[in-house]
Amino acid sequence: MAAAAAEETAGRLGSALQVLEGALGRSPGQPKLLNAIGLNRLAARDPSAAAATFRQAVALDPAAAPLWLNLATAQRLLGDAEGQLESLERSLVIDPYLLPALVQKAQLLEQSGDRRALATYGAVLNIVGDNTQIPPGLADVLRHARRYIAADQARLAQSLSISLRDLRGQVADAAASRFDHCVDVVLGRRRVFYPQPTGLLYPGLPVAEFFARDMVPWLDRLEAATAMIIDEFRALIDQGAADFVPYVDIAPGIPTNQWEDLNRSPEWSAFFLWKDGERQAGACARCPATAAVLDALPMLDLPGRGPAAFFSILRAGAHIPPHTGVSNVRAVVHLPLIVPPDCGFRVGASTVQWRPGKAFAFDDTIDHEAWNRSDRDRAILILDIWNPYLSDTERALIAALTAALDAHAMRAV
């Protein structure tokens, strides 16, 4: 086989075939030799002889997926679509991740108008994943697969729009938000994100990127105080930014991961009115109106852990990278105060633009990020509340659990 490969490299296919056939004569019944002969005949553009040779090979070694794939390639050149599909199926039963077989199967199904091509192209894309080391030929296949799937999704979107138009038109957007989310997932327009807390996960809570406004009914009261809160924030800024500290403050010796650029950086800074569940008396005295508003709100109540409430500044050009919060027992409220253009906020698959005076609550254990692409700073008031789906009984139990966990952590081992 090595001698035959040398002949093929030199362009002498006929001589290589003689070497391989001579070897097969001396040692018959060798699937590897038959495979090499078949490949030689494919290179010599003799798919009929190649197919016959590959059939001999798979008869001797029916568990070798590459032999079935090579037979399918010869059958494709012969125009034997039925035989090609059968050989590809045999190869994929043995090795479901055999990428060349999947590609060939997808192409064959597409040519015949078989809708199974969609799932097969999808399998190709899933196997490749985010791999950046893609051969040029395969890159073309992947681009075609994405276009093929996208075209079908566009046709489906149009069909669903027509089918659902009358009934969906009778339902208010707010009432159908989960249904619309479902349709977007079906059409591949939106990913599904789940809570991934870095700490305590409370199971069974409904997954919500943003909480419905009626679940946080006191947001109106908070919004009504916006002008007063902005005045106190501006007064702080006029006194200098010395009391604003970097929000990310990771001690030396601990990996910073995605926070490397923001660790101990003023690009994202905070002025705390509440921190780790403790009211910051000096800060609240400097912002009495804001403090009074916060005192009247049902914030998170986990001594030593929450709530936190603070003015947050994101400097011009800064980006808070994708991350997740500590626990889904809490939700986070944003009250935008000063928002220049080109600022944005994403939670899961939903992106919103902050609007001054328009508050919202979200689950920060779902992957989220923020950016300020303007030339001015952005400012918001941030505070922690209980996850609205928790009952009063659950809140009391969680508070007892965290207290017990904290007490255990303080004990000597």
mmCIF file of C-alpha atoms in Angstrom:
data_model
loop_
_atom_site.group_PDB
_atom_site.id
_atom_site.type_symbol
_atom_site.label_atom_id
_atom_site.label_comp_id
_atom_site.label_asym_id
_atom_site.label_seq_id
_atom_site.Cartn_x
_atom_site.Cartn_y
_atom_site.Cartn_z
ATOM 1 C CA MET A 1 0.000 0.000 0.000
ATOM 2 C CA ALA A 2 2.897 2.370 0.695
ATOM 3 C CA ALA A 3 4.395 1.610 -2.693
ATOM 4 C CA ALA A 4 1.012 2.177 -4.359
ATOM 5 C CA ALA A 5 0.620 5.508 -2.534
ATOM 6 C CA ALA A 6 4.003 6.601 -3.872
ATOM 7 C CA GLU A 7 2.914 5.737 -7.407
ATOM 8 C CA GLU A 8 -0.341 7.679 -6.976
ATOM 9 C CA THR A 9 1.533 10.687 -5.642
ATOM 10 C CA ALA A 10 3.636 10.582 -8.813
ATOM 11 C CA GLY A 11 0.449 10.538 -10.877
ATOM 12 C CA ARG A 12 0.810 6.931 -12.032
ATOM 13 C CA LEU A 13 -2.622 5.591 -11.136
ATOM 14 C CA GLY A 14 -2.350 2.553 -13.402
ATOM 15 C CA SER A 15 0.945 1.506 -11.875
ATOM 16 C CA ALA A 16 -0.480 1.990 -8.390
ATOM 17 C CA LEU A 17 -3.459 -0.208 -9.275
ATOM 18 C CA GLN A 18 -1.119 -2.971 -10.488
ATOM 19 C CA VAL A 19 0.776 -2.847 -7.187
ATOM 20 C CA LEU A 20 -2.455 -3.079 -5.148
ATOM 21 C CA GLU A 21 -3.949 -5.867 -7.244
ATOM 22 C CA GLY A 22 -0.686 -7.800 -6.966
ATOM 23 C CA ALA A 23 -0.794 -7.477 -3.207
ATOM 24 C CA LEU A 24 -4.442 -8.569 -3.133
ATOM 25 C CA GLY A 25 -3.532 -11.627 -5.199
ATOM 26 C CA ARG A 26 -0.906 -12.615 -2.656
ATOM 27 C CA SER A 27 -3.146 -11.823 0.328
ATOM 28 C CA PRO A 28 -6.803 -12.034 -0.711
ATOM 29 C CA GLY A 29 -9.729 -11.027 1.475
ATOM 30 C CA GLN A 30 -8.114 -7.852 2.830
ATOM 31 C CA PRO A 31 -10.746 -5.040 3.205
ATOM 32 C CA LYS A 32 -8.037 -2.351 3.461
ATOM 33 C CA LEU A 33 -6.497 -3.435 0.155
ATOM 34 C CA LEU A 34 -9.938 -3.523 -1.475
ATOM 35 C CA ASN A 35 -10.670 -0.046 -0.117
ATOM 36 C CA ALA A 36 -7.403 1.276 -1.551
ATOM 37 C CA ILE A 37 -8.205 -0.307 -4.932
ATOM 38 C CA GLY A 38 -11.685 1.217 -4.853
ATOM 39 C CA LEU A 39 -10.285 4.667 -4.094
ATOM 40 C CA ASN A 40 -7.787 4.242 -6.936
ATOM 41 C CA ARG A 41 -10.622 3.442 -9.320
ATOM 42 C CA LEU A 42 -12.572 6.474 -8.114
ATOM 43 C CA ALA A 43 -9.516 8.629 -8.828
ATOM 44 C CA ALA A 44 -9.328 7.050 -12.265
ATOM 45 C CA ARG A 45 -12.992 8.002 -12.838
ATOM 46 C CA ASP A 46 -14.249 4.448 -12.968
ATOM 47 C CA PRO A 47 -17.097 4.540 -10.391
ATOM 48 C CA SER A 48 -18.620 1.276 -11.618
ATOM 49 C CA ALA A 49 -15.461 -0.728 -10.915
ATOM 50 C CA ALA A 50 -14.974 1.209 -7.676
ATOM 51 C CA ALA A 51 -18.490 0.358 -6.485
ATOM 52 C CA ALA A 52 -17.918 -3.330 -7.206
ATOM 53 C CA THR A 53 -14.686 -3.238 -5.230
ATOM 54 C CA PHE A 54 -16.237 -1.442 -2.272
ATOM 55 C CA ARG A 55 -19.062 -4.010 -2.199
ATOM 56 C CA GLN A 56 -16.450 -6.713 -1.783
ATOM 57 C CA ALA A 57 -14.862 -4.711 1.023
ATOM 58 C CA VAL A 58 -18.088 -4.156 3.009
ATOM 59 C CA ALA A 59 -18.978 -7.836 2.597
ATOM 60 C CA LEU A 60 -15.717 -8.670 4.362
ATOM 61 C CA ASP A 61 -15.959 -5.918 6.998
ATOM 62 C CA PRO A 62 -19.569 -4.693 7.312
ATOM 63 C CA ALA A 63 -18.801 -2.825 10.567
ATOM 64 C CA ALA A 64 -16.381 -0.365 8.891
ATOM 65 C CA ALA A 65 -18.317 2.888 8.410
ATOM 66 C CA PRO A 66 -15.733 4.457 6.021
ATOM 67 C CA LEU A 67 -16.155 1.547 3.590
ATOM 68 C CA TRP A 68 -19.903 2.180 3.380
ATOM 69 C CA LEU A 69 -19.213 5.889 2.883
ATOM 70 C CA ASN A 70 -16.825 5.163 0.008
ATOM 71 C CA LEU A 71 -19.402 2.855 -1.564
ATOM 72 C CA ALA A 72 -21.978 5.647 -1.287
ATOM 73 C CA THR A 73 -19.579 8.039 -3.040
ATOM 74 C CA ALA A 74 -19.214 5.612 -5.956
ATOM 75 C CA GLN A 75 -22.997 5.130 -6.089
ATOM 76 C CA ARG A 76 -23.485 8.889 -6.178
ATOM 77 C CA LEU A 77 -21.231 9.113 -9.240
ATOM 78 C CA LEU A 78 -23.256 6.320 -10.834
ATOM 79 C CA GLY A 79 -26.522 8.130 -10.168
ATOM 80 C CA ASP A 80 -27.751 5.337 -7.902
ATOM 81 C CA ALA A 81 -29.571 7.528 -5.362
ATOM 82 C CA GLU A 82 -31.381 4.652 -3.678
ATOM 83 C CA GLY A 83 -28.219 2.621 -3.209
ATOM 84 C CA GLN A 84 -26.296 5.714 -2.104
ATOM 85 C CA LEU A 85 -28.842 6.508 0.598
ATOM 86 C CA GLU A 86 -28.824 2.909 1.824
ATOM 87 C CA SER A 87 -25.022 2.890 2.070
ATOM 88 C CA LEU A 88 -24.995 6.223 3.883
ATOM 89 C CA GLU A 89 -27.572 4.953 6.358
ATOM 90 C CA ARG A 90 -25.445 1.860 6.986
ATOM 91 C CA SER A 91 -22.391 4.031 7.678
ATOM 92 C CA LEU A 92 -24.332 6.315 10.046
ATOM 93 C CA VAL A 93 -25.809 3.406 11.986
ATOM 94 C CA ILE A 94 -22.211 2.427 12.743
ATOM 95 C CA ASP A 95 -20.975 5.999 13.351
ATOM 96 C CA PRO A 96 -23.736 8.623 13.740
ATOM 97 C CA TYR A 97 -21.077 11.368 13.909
ATOM 98 C CA LEU A 98 -19.384 10.525 10.597
ATOM 99 C CA LEU A 99 -19.484 14.057 9.226
ATOM 100 C CA PRO A 100 -18.776 13.317 5.508
ATOM 101 C CA ALA A 101 -21.619 10.792 5.514
ATOM 102 C CA LEU A 102 -23.993 13.287 7.094
ATOM 103 C CA VAL A 103 -23.029 15.954 4.564
ATOM 104 C CA GLN A 104 -23.516 13.564 1.641
ATOM 105 C CA LYS A 105 -26.861 12.391 3.048
ATOM 106 C CA ALA A 106 -28.086 15.969 3.528
ATOM 107 C CA GLN A 107 -27.124 16.881 -0.027
ATOM 108 C CA LEU A 108 -28.829 13.778 -1.424
ATOM 109 C CA LEU A 109 -32.028 14.423 0.514
ATOM 110 C CA GLU A 110 -32.033 18.071 -0.545
ATOM 111 C CA GLN A 111 -31.681 17.103 -4.207
ATOM 112 C CA SER A 112 -34.668 14.774 -3.935
ATOM 113 C CA GLY A 113 -36.784 17.365 -2.104
ATOM 114 C CA ASP A 114 -36.914 15.244 1.045
ATOM 115 C CA ARG A 115 -37.593 17.385 4.132
ATOM 116 C CA ARG A 116 -35.325 15.139 6.175
ATOM 117 C CA ALA A 117 -32.529 17.243 4.689
ATOM 118 C CA LEU A 118 -33.360 19.942 7.249
ATOM 119 C CA ALA A 119 -32.686 17.696 10.237
ATOM 120 C CA THR A 120 -29.593 16.240 8.590
ATOM 121 C CA TYR A 121 -28.100 19.667 7.854
ATOM 122 C CA GLY A 122 -28.976 20.578 11.444
ATOM 123 C CA ALA A 123 -27.004 17.559 12.663
ATOM 124 C CA VAL A 124 -24.023 18.693 10.581
ATOM 125 C CA LEU A 125 -24.145 22.163 12.152
ATOM 126 C CA ASN A 126 -24.493 20.717 15.663
ATOM 127 C CA ILE A 127 -21.470 18.460 15.240
ATOM 128 C CA VAL A 128 -19.294 21.287 13.951
ATOM 129 C CA GLY A 129 -20.565 23.649 16.659
ATOM 130 C CA ASP A 130 -18.313 26.629 17.331
ATOM 131 C CA ASN A 131 -15.205 24.993 15.869
ATOM 132 C CA THR A 132 -13.221 27.658 14.046
ATOM 133 C CA GLN A 133 -10.826 25.241 12.313
ATOM 134 C CA ILE A 134 -13.042 24.504 9.315
ATOM 135 C CA PRO A 135 -11.617 23.317 5.956
ATOM 136 C CA PRO A 136 -12.680 25.619 3.062
ATOM 137 C CA GLY A 137 -14.796 22.935 1.395
ATOM 138 C CA LEU A 138 -16.723 22.242 4.581
ATOM 139 C CA ALA A 139 -17.133 25.960 5.243
ATOM 140 C CA ASP A 140 -19.078 26.239 1.979
ATOM 141 C CA VAL A 141 -21.294 23.333 3.051
ATOM 142 C CA LEU A 142 -21.983 24.962 6.414
ATOM 143 C CA ARG A 143 -22.919 28.276 4.814
ATOM 144 C CA HIS A 144 -25.293 26.461 2.480
ATOM 145 C CA ALA A 145 -26.787 24.485 5.400
ATOM 146 C CA ARG A 146 -27.519 27.691 7.323
ATOM 147 C CA ARG A 147 -29.078 29.332 4.267
ATOM 148 C CA TYR A 148 -31.153 26.217 3.533
ATOM 149 C CA ILE A 149 -32.500 26.044 7.089
ATOM 150 C CA ALA A 150 -33.082 29.809 7.227
ATOM 151 C CA ALA A 151 -35.064 29.695 3.980
ATOM 152 C CA ASP A 152 -37.327 26.990 5.386
ATOM 153 C CA GLN A 153 -37.768 28.960 8.612
ATOM 154 C CA ALA A 154 -38.763 32.012 6.561
ATOM 155 C CA ARG A 155 -41.388 29.968 4.726
ATOM 156 C CA LEU A 156 -42.633 28.580 8.029
ATOM 157 C CA ALA A 157 -42.792 32.078 9.537
ATOM 158 C CA GLN A 158 -44.947 33.268 6.658
ATOM 159 C CA SER A 159 -47.199 30.223 6.950
ATOM 160 C CA LEU A 160 -47.614 30.668 10.717
ATOM 161 C CA SER A 161 -48.326 34.361 10.293
ATOM 162 C CA ILE A 162 -51.213 33.546 7.965
ATOM 163 C CA SER A 163 -52.511 30.631 10.050
ATOM 164 C CA LEU A 164 -52.414 32.466 13.391
ATOM 165 C CA ARG A 165 -53.194 35.999 12.226
ATOM 166 C CA ASP A 166 -56.880 36.136 13.147
ATOM 167 C CA LEU A 167 -56.644 34.503 16.575
ATOM 168 C CA ARG A 168 -53.379 36.211 17.555
ATOM 169 C CA GLY A 169 -54.823 39.557 16.487
ATOM 170 C CA GLN A 170 -57.525 39.221 19.130
ATOM 171 C CA VAL A 171 -54.995 38.909 21.977
ATOM 172 C CA ALA A 172 -53.104 41.815 23.542
ATOM 173 C CA ASP A 173 -49.330 41.722 23.203
ATOM 174 C CA ALA A 174 -48.814 41.538 26.976
ATOM 175 C CA ALA A 175 -51.133 38.546 27.296
ATOM 176 C CA ALA A 176 -49.454 36.703 24.439
ATOM 177 C CA SER A 177 -45.833 37.466 25.307
ATOM 178 C CA ARG A 178 -45.024 33.858 26.263
ATOM 179 C CA PHE A 179 -46.777 32.563 23.162
ATOM 180 C CA ASP A 180 -44.798 34.971 20.966
ATOM 181 C CA HIS A 181 -41.628 33.797 22.701
ATOM 182 C CA CYS A 182 -42.615 30.201 21.881
ATOM 183 C CA VAL A 183 -43.109 31.043 18.199
ATOM 184 C CA ASP A 184 -39.729 32.787 18.069
ATOM 185 C CA VAL A 185 -38.075 29.676 19.521
ATOM 186 C CA VAL A 186 -39.835 27.440 16.981
ATOM 187 C CA LEU A 187 -38.571 29.675 14.179
ATOM 188 C CA GLY A 188 -35.015 29.771 15.523
ATOM 189 C CA ARG A 189 -35.197 33.512 16.062
ATOM 190 C CA ARG A 190 -34.608 33.284 19.776
ATOM 191 C CA ARG A 191 -32.594 31.112 22.124
ATOM 192 C CA VAL A 192 -33.955 29.736 25.379
ATOM 193 C CA PHE A 193 -31.932 30.801 28.422
ATOM 194 C CA TYR A 194 -32.227 29.281 31.901
ATOM 195 C CA PRO A 195 -31.115 30.517 35.330
ATOM 196 C CA GLN A 196 -27.497 29.652 36.042
ATOM 197 C CA PRO A 197 -26.785 31.147 39.468
ATOM 198 C CA THR A 198 -23.261 31.105 40.793
ATOM 199 C CA GLY A 199 -24.706 30.309 44.227
ATOM 200 C CA LEU A 200 -28.094 29.166 45.532
ATOM 201 C CA LEU A 201 -30.546 27.787 42.956
ATOM 202 C CA TYR A 202 -34.175 27.634 44.097
ATOM 203 C CA PRO A 203 -35.860 24.985 41.936
ATOM 204 C CA GLY A 204 -39.316 25.124 40.396
ATOM 205 C CA LEU A 205 -39.561 28.864 39.860
ATOM 206 C CA PRO A 206 -40.948 29.925 36.474
ATOM 207 C CA VAL A 207 -38.238 31.140 34.130
ATOM 208 C CA ALA A 208 -38.652 34.813 33.264
ATOM 209 C CA GLU A 209 -35.996 37.013 31.696
ATOM 210 C CA PHE A 210 -38.024 40.094 32.637
ATOM 211 C CA PHE A 211 -40.840 39.916 35.196
ATOM 212 C CA ALA A 212 -44.300 41.054 34.149
ATOM 213 C CA ARG A 213 -45.046 44.492 35.475
ATOM 214 C CA ASP A 214 -48.116 43.347 37.393
ATOM 215 C CA MET A 215 -45.838 41.094 39.447
ATOM 216 C CA VAL A 216 -43.985 44.171 40.732
ATOM 217 C CA PRO A 217 -46.941 46.548 41.212
ATOM 218 C CA TRP A 218 -45.000 49.165 43.176
ATOM 219 C CA LEU A 219 -42.794 50.136 40.222
ATOM 220 C CA ASP A 220 -45.141 53.074 39.611
ATOM 221 C CA ARG A 221 -44.231 54.477 43.036
ATOM 222 C CA LEU A 222 -40.541 54.145 42.294
ATOM 223 C CA GLU A 223 -40.901 55.783 38.888
ATOM 224 C CA ALA A 224 -42.847 58.680 40.390
ATOM 225 C CA ALA A 225 -39.743 59.606 42.411
ATOM 226 C CA THR A 226 -37.415 59.637 39.381
ATOM 227 C CA ALA A 227 -36.909 63.408 39.164
ATOM 228 C CA MET A 228 -36.136 63.666 42.885
ATOM 229 C CA ILE A 229 -33.705 60.724 42.675
ATOM 230 C CA ILE A 230 -31.940 62.249 39.655
ATOM 231 C CA ASP A 231 -31.492 65.526 41.572
ATOM 232 C CA GLU A 232 -29.783 63.724 44.435
ATOM 233 C CA PHE A 233 -27.634 61.710 42.061
ATOM 234 C CA ARG A 234 -26.487 64.892 40.272
ATOM 235 C CA ALA A 235 -25.668 66.463 43.638
ATOM 236 C CA LEU A 236 -23.391 63.508 44.389
ATOM 237 C CA ILE A 237 -21.633 63.928 41.070
ATOM 238 C CA ASP A 238 -21.233 67.665 41.632
ATOM 239 C CA GLN A 239 -19.474 66.859 44.901
ATOM 240 C CA GLY A 240 -16.994 64.643 43.027
ATOM 241 C CA ALA A 241 -16.888 60.977 42.160
ATOM 242 C CA ALA A 242 -14.597 59.943 45.022
ATOM 243 C CA ASP A 243 -17.398 58.100 46.810
ATOM 244 C CA PHE A 244 -18.152 55.978 43.734
ATOM 245 C CA VAL A 245 -16.172 52.751 43.967
ATOM 246 C CA PRO A 246 -15.481 50.100 41.315
ATOM 247 C CA TYR A 247 -18.402 47.688 41.314
ATOM 248 C CA VAL A 248 -16.115 44.752 40.497
ATOM 249 C CA ASP A 249 -13.507 44.341 43.234
ATOM 250 C CA ILE A 250 -11.872 40.913 43.112
ATOM 251 C CA ALA A 251 -9.058 40.305 45.583
ATOM 252 C CA PRO A 252 -5.552 39.542 44.279
ATOM 253 C CA GLY A 253 -4.896 35.863 43.758
ATOM 254 C CA ILE A 254 -8.459 35.066 42.674
ATOM 255 C CA PRO A 255 -9.126 34.449 38.954
ATOM 256 C CA THR A 256 -10.894 37.405 37.379
ATOM 257 C CA ASN A 257 -12.143 35.535 34.292
ATOM 258 C CA GLN A 258 -14.533 37.769 32.324
ATOM 259 C CA TRP A 259 -14.032 40.599 34.833
ATOM 260 C CA GLU A 260 -10.383 41.222 33.986
ATOM 261 C CA ASP A 261 -11.063 44.512 32.191
ATOM 262 C CA LEU A 262 -13.501 45.824 34.829
ATOM 263 C CA ASN A 263 -11.840 44.585 38.004
ATOM 264 C CA ARG A 264 -11.170 47.608 40.251
ATOM 265 C CA SER A 265 -11.977 49.856 37.316
ATOM 266 C CA PRO A 266 -13.986 53.100 37.479
ATOM 267 C CA GLU A 267 -15.519 52.162 34.120
ATOM 268 C CA TRP A 268 -18.320 50.540 36.138
ATOM 269 C CA SER A 269 -18.671 52.214 39.511
ATOM 270 C CA ALA A 270 -21.246 52.332 42.288
ATOM 271 C CA PHE A 271 -22.413 54.483 45.186
ATOM 272 C CA PHE A 272 -24.002 52.121 47.726
ATOM 273 C CA LEU A 273 -27.061 53.081 49.756
ATOM 274 C CA TRP A 274 -27.509 49.463 50.879
ATOM 275 C CA LYS A 275 -24.732 46.888 50.720
ATOM 276 C CA ASP A 276 -24.766 43.212 51.748
ATOM 277 C CA GLY A 277 -28.070 43.738 53.541
ATOM 278 C CA GLU A 278 -26.880 46.725 55.570
ATOM 279 C CA ARG A 279 -28.199 50.263 55.235
ATOM 280 C CA GLN A 280 -25.293 52.640 54.615
ATOM 281 C CA ALA A 281 -26.263 55.418 57.005
ATOM 282 C CA GLY A 282 -23.786 58.023 55.741
ATOM 283 C CA ALA A 283 -24.724 57.492 52.108
ATOM 284 C CA CYS A 284 -28.437 57.561 52.883
ATOM 285 C CA ALA A 285 -27.993 60.816 54.794
ATOM 286 C CA ARG A 286 -26.563 62.389 51.658
ATOM 287 C CA CYS A 287 -29.525 61.148 49.575
ATOM 288 C CA PRO A 288 -32.445 61.375 52.022
ATOM 289 C CA ALA A 289 -35.232 61.399 49.448
ATOM 290 C CA THR A 290 -33.850 58.369 47.609
ATOM 291 C CA ALA A 291 -33.262 56.573 50.902
ATOM 292 C CA ALA A 292 -36.848 57.255 51.968
ATOM 293 C CA VAL A 293 -38.148 55.778 48.709
ATOM 294 C CA LEU A 294 -36.040 52.667 49.211
ATOM 295 C CA ASP A 295 -37.115 52.294 52.824
ATOM 296 C CA ALA A 296 -40.732 52.136 51.672
ATOM 297 C CA LEU A 297 -40.123 49.382 49.087
ATOM 298 C CA PRO A 298 -40.332 45.603 49.722
ATOM 299 C CA MET A 299 -36.670 44.918 49.024
ATOM 300 C CA LEU A 300 -34.832 41.632 49.528
ATOM 301 C CA ASP A 301 -34.259 40.821 53.191
ATOM 302 C CA LEU A 302 -31.353 38.415 53.729
ATOM 303 C CA PRO A 303 -29.075 39.788 56.467
ATOM 304 C CA GLY A 304 -25.456 39.778 55.415
ATOM 305 C CA ARG A 305 -26.398 39.176 51.789
ATOM 306 C CA GLY A 306 -29.061 41.557 50.600
ATOM 307 C CA PRO A 307 -30.450 43.883 49.643
ATOM 308 C CA ALA A 308 -28.025 45.942 47.675
ATOM 309 C CA ALA A 309 -29.164 49.330 46.417
ATOM 310 C CA PHE A 310 -26.841 51.686 44.617
ATOM 311 C CA PHE A 311 -26.330 54.272 41.925
ATOM 312 C CA SER A 312 -24.532 52.600 39.027
ATOM 313 C CA ILE A 313 -22.407 54.486 36.510
ATOM 314 C CA LEU A 314 -21.291 52.879 33.265
ATOM 315 C CA ARG A 315 -18.690 55.086 31.643
ATOM 316 C CA ALA A 316 -18.740 56.076 27.997
ATOM 317 C CA GLY A 317 -17.538 53.208 25.823
ATOM 318 C CA ALA A 318 -17.677 50.615 28.629
ATOM 319 C CA HIS A 319 -19.105 47.105 28.316
ATOM 320 C CA ILE A 320 -20.262 44.797 31.104
ATOM 321 C CA PRO A 321 -19.577 41.284 29.734
ATOM 322 C CA PRO A 322 -22.100 38.420 29.799
ATOM 323 C CA HIS A 323 -22.456 37.011 33.308
ATOM 324 C CA THR A 324 -24.956 35.561 35.779
ATOM 325 C CA GLY A 325 -25.894 36.511 39.330
ATOM 326 C CA VAL A 326 -25.677 34.650 42.619
ATOM 327 C CA SER A 327 -29.184 33.328 43.307
ATOM 328 C CA ASN A 328 -32.591 33.230 41.647
ATOM 329 C CA VAL A 329 -34.349 33.877 44.976
ATOM 330 C CA ARG A 330 -33.832 37.526 44.188
ATOM 331 C CA ALA A 331 -34.729 39.751 41.266
ATOM 332 C CA VAL A 332 -33.003 42.966 40.279
ATOM 333 C CA VAL A 333 -34.736 46.269 39.549
ATOM 334 C CA HIS A 334 -33.308 48.976 37.305
ATOM 335 C CA LEU A 335 -34.568 52.553 37.431
ATOM 336 C CA PRO A 336 -32.811 54.353 34.544
ATOM 337 C CA LEU A 337 -31.808 57.896 35.410
ATOM 338 C CA ILE A 338 -29.447 59.266 32.746
ATOM 339 C CA VAL A 339 -29.317 57.312 29.507
ATOM 340 C CA PRO A 340 -27.473 58.648 26.450
ATOM 341 C CA PRO A 341 -28.089 57.082 23.038
ATOM 342 C CA ASP A 342 -26.399 53.799 22.068
ATOM 343 C CA CYS A 343 -26.824 52.170 25.463
ATOM 344 C CA GLY A 344 -28.364 48.727 25.736
ATOM 345 C CA PHE A 345 -29.108 45.850 28.056
ATOM 346 C CA ARG A 346 -29.627 42.156 27.211
ATOM 347 C CA VAL A 347 -31.096 39.460 29.438
ATOM 348 C CA GLY A 348 -31.159 36.042 27.787
ATOM 349 C CA ALA A 349 -32.636 36.513 24.332
ATOM 350 C CA SER A 350 -34.305 39.865 25.141
ATOM 351 C CA THR A 351 -32.656 43.226 24.562
ATOM 352 C CA VAL A 352 -34.081 46.466 25.928
ATOM 353 C CA GLN A 353 -33.137 50.113 25.763
ATOM 354 C CA TRP A 354 -33.121 51.896 29.112
ATOM 355 C CA ARG A 355 -35.571 54.788 29.191
ATOM 356 C CA PRO A 356 -35.232 57.368 31.978
ATOM 357 C CA GLY A 357 -37.925 56.875 34.580
ATOM 358 C CA LYS A 358 -39.109 53.493 33.222
ATOM 359 C CA ALA A 359 -38.258 50.781 35.742
ATOM 360 C CA PHE A 360 -38.199 47.024 35.190
ATOM 361 C CA ALA A 361 -37.334 43.845 37.098
ATOM 362 C CA PHE A 362 -35.330 40.903 35.743
ATOM 363 C CA ASP A 363 -33.718 37.630 36.785
ATOM 364 C CA ASP A 364 -29.996 38.304 36.902
ATOM 365 C CA THR A 365 -29.148 34.579 37.100
ATOM 366 C CA ILE A 366 -29.990 34.448 33.390
ATOM 367 C CA ASP A 367 -27.037 35.373 31.176
ATOM 368 C CA HIS A 368 -27.037 39.165 30.733
ATOM 369 C CA GLU A 369 -24.789 42.030 29.661
ATOM 370 C CA ALA A 370 -24.832 45.814 29.249
ATOM 371 C CA TRP A 371 -23.052 48.358 27.060
ATOM 372 C CA ASN A 372 -22.585 52.073 26.652
ATOM 373 C CA ARG A 373 -21.420 52.905 23.145
ATOM 374 C CA SER A 374 -22.008 56.627 23.554
ATOM 375 C CA ASP A 375 -19.583 59.393 24.505
ATOM 376 C CA ARG A 376 -21.378 60.121 27.801
ATOM 377 C CA ASP A 377 -21.847 58.224 31.064
ATOM 378 C CA ARG A 378 -24.983 56.203 31.806
ATOM 379 C CA ALA A 379 -26.530 56.180 35.299
ATOM 380 C CA ILE A 380 -29.210 53.972 36.848
ATOM 381 C CA LEU A 381 -30.476 53.086 40.324
ATOM 382 C CA ILE A 382 -30.236 49.349 41.025
ATOM 383 C CA LEU A 383 -31.879 47.464 43.884
ATOM 384 C CA ASP A 384 -32.530 43.844 44.925
ATOM 385 C CA ILE A 385 -35.994 42.439 45.590
ATOM 386 C CA TRP A 386 -37.375 38.976 46.246
ATOM 387 C CA ASN A 387 -38.167 36.874 43.202
ATOM 388 C CA PRO A 388 -41.870 37.720 42.690
ATOM 389 C CA TYR A 389 -42.769 34.038 42.307
ATOM 390 C CA LEU A 390 -41.755 33.226 45.898
ATOM 391 C CA SER A 391 -44.480 33.031 48.538
ATOM 392 C CA ASP A 392 -44.118 34.736 51.923
ATOM 393 C CA THR A 393 -43.615 31.302 53.491
ATOM 394 C CA GLU A 394 -40.829 30.467 51.061
ATOM 395 C CA ARG A 395 -39.136 33.799 51.731
ATOM 396 C CA ALA A 396 -39.100 33.098 55.462
ATOM 397 C CA LEU A 397 -37.730 29.598 54.897
ATOM 398 C CA ILE A 398 -35.016 30.879 52.553
ATOM 399 C CA ALA A 399 -34.007 33.527 55.080
ATOM 400 C CA ALA A 400 -33.665 30.802 57.737
ATOM 401 C CA LEU A 401 -31.699 28.589 55.348
ATOM 402 C CA THR A 402 -29.201 31.318 54.440
ATOM 403 C CA ALA A 403 -28.751 32.241 58.101
ATOM 404 C CA ALA A 404 -27.982 28.596 58.899
ATOM 405 C CA LEU A 405 -25.579 28.367 55.960
ATOM 406 C CA ASP A 406 -23.793 31.508 57.085
ATOM 407 C CA ALA A 407 -23.574 30.233 60.662
ATOM 408 C CA HIS A 408 -22.072 26.964 59.454
ATOM 409 C CA ALA A 409 -19.499 28.818 57.366
ATOM 410 C CA MET A 410 -18.393 30.756 60.450
ATOM 411 C CA ARG A 411 -17.766 27.616 62.522
ATOM 412 C CA ALA A 412 -14.258 26.230 62.823
ATOM 413 C CA VAL A 413 -13.736 22.975 60.951
#
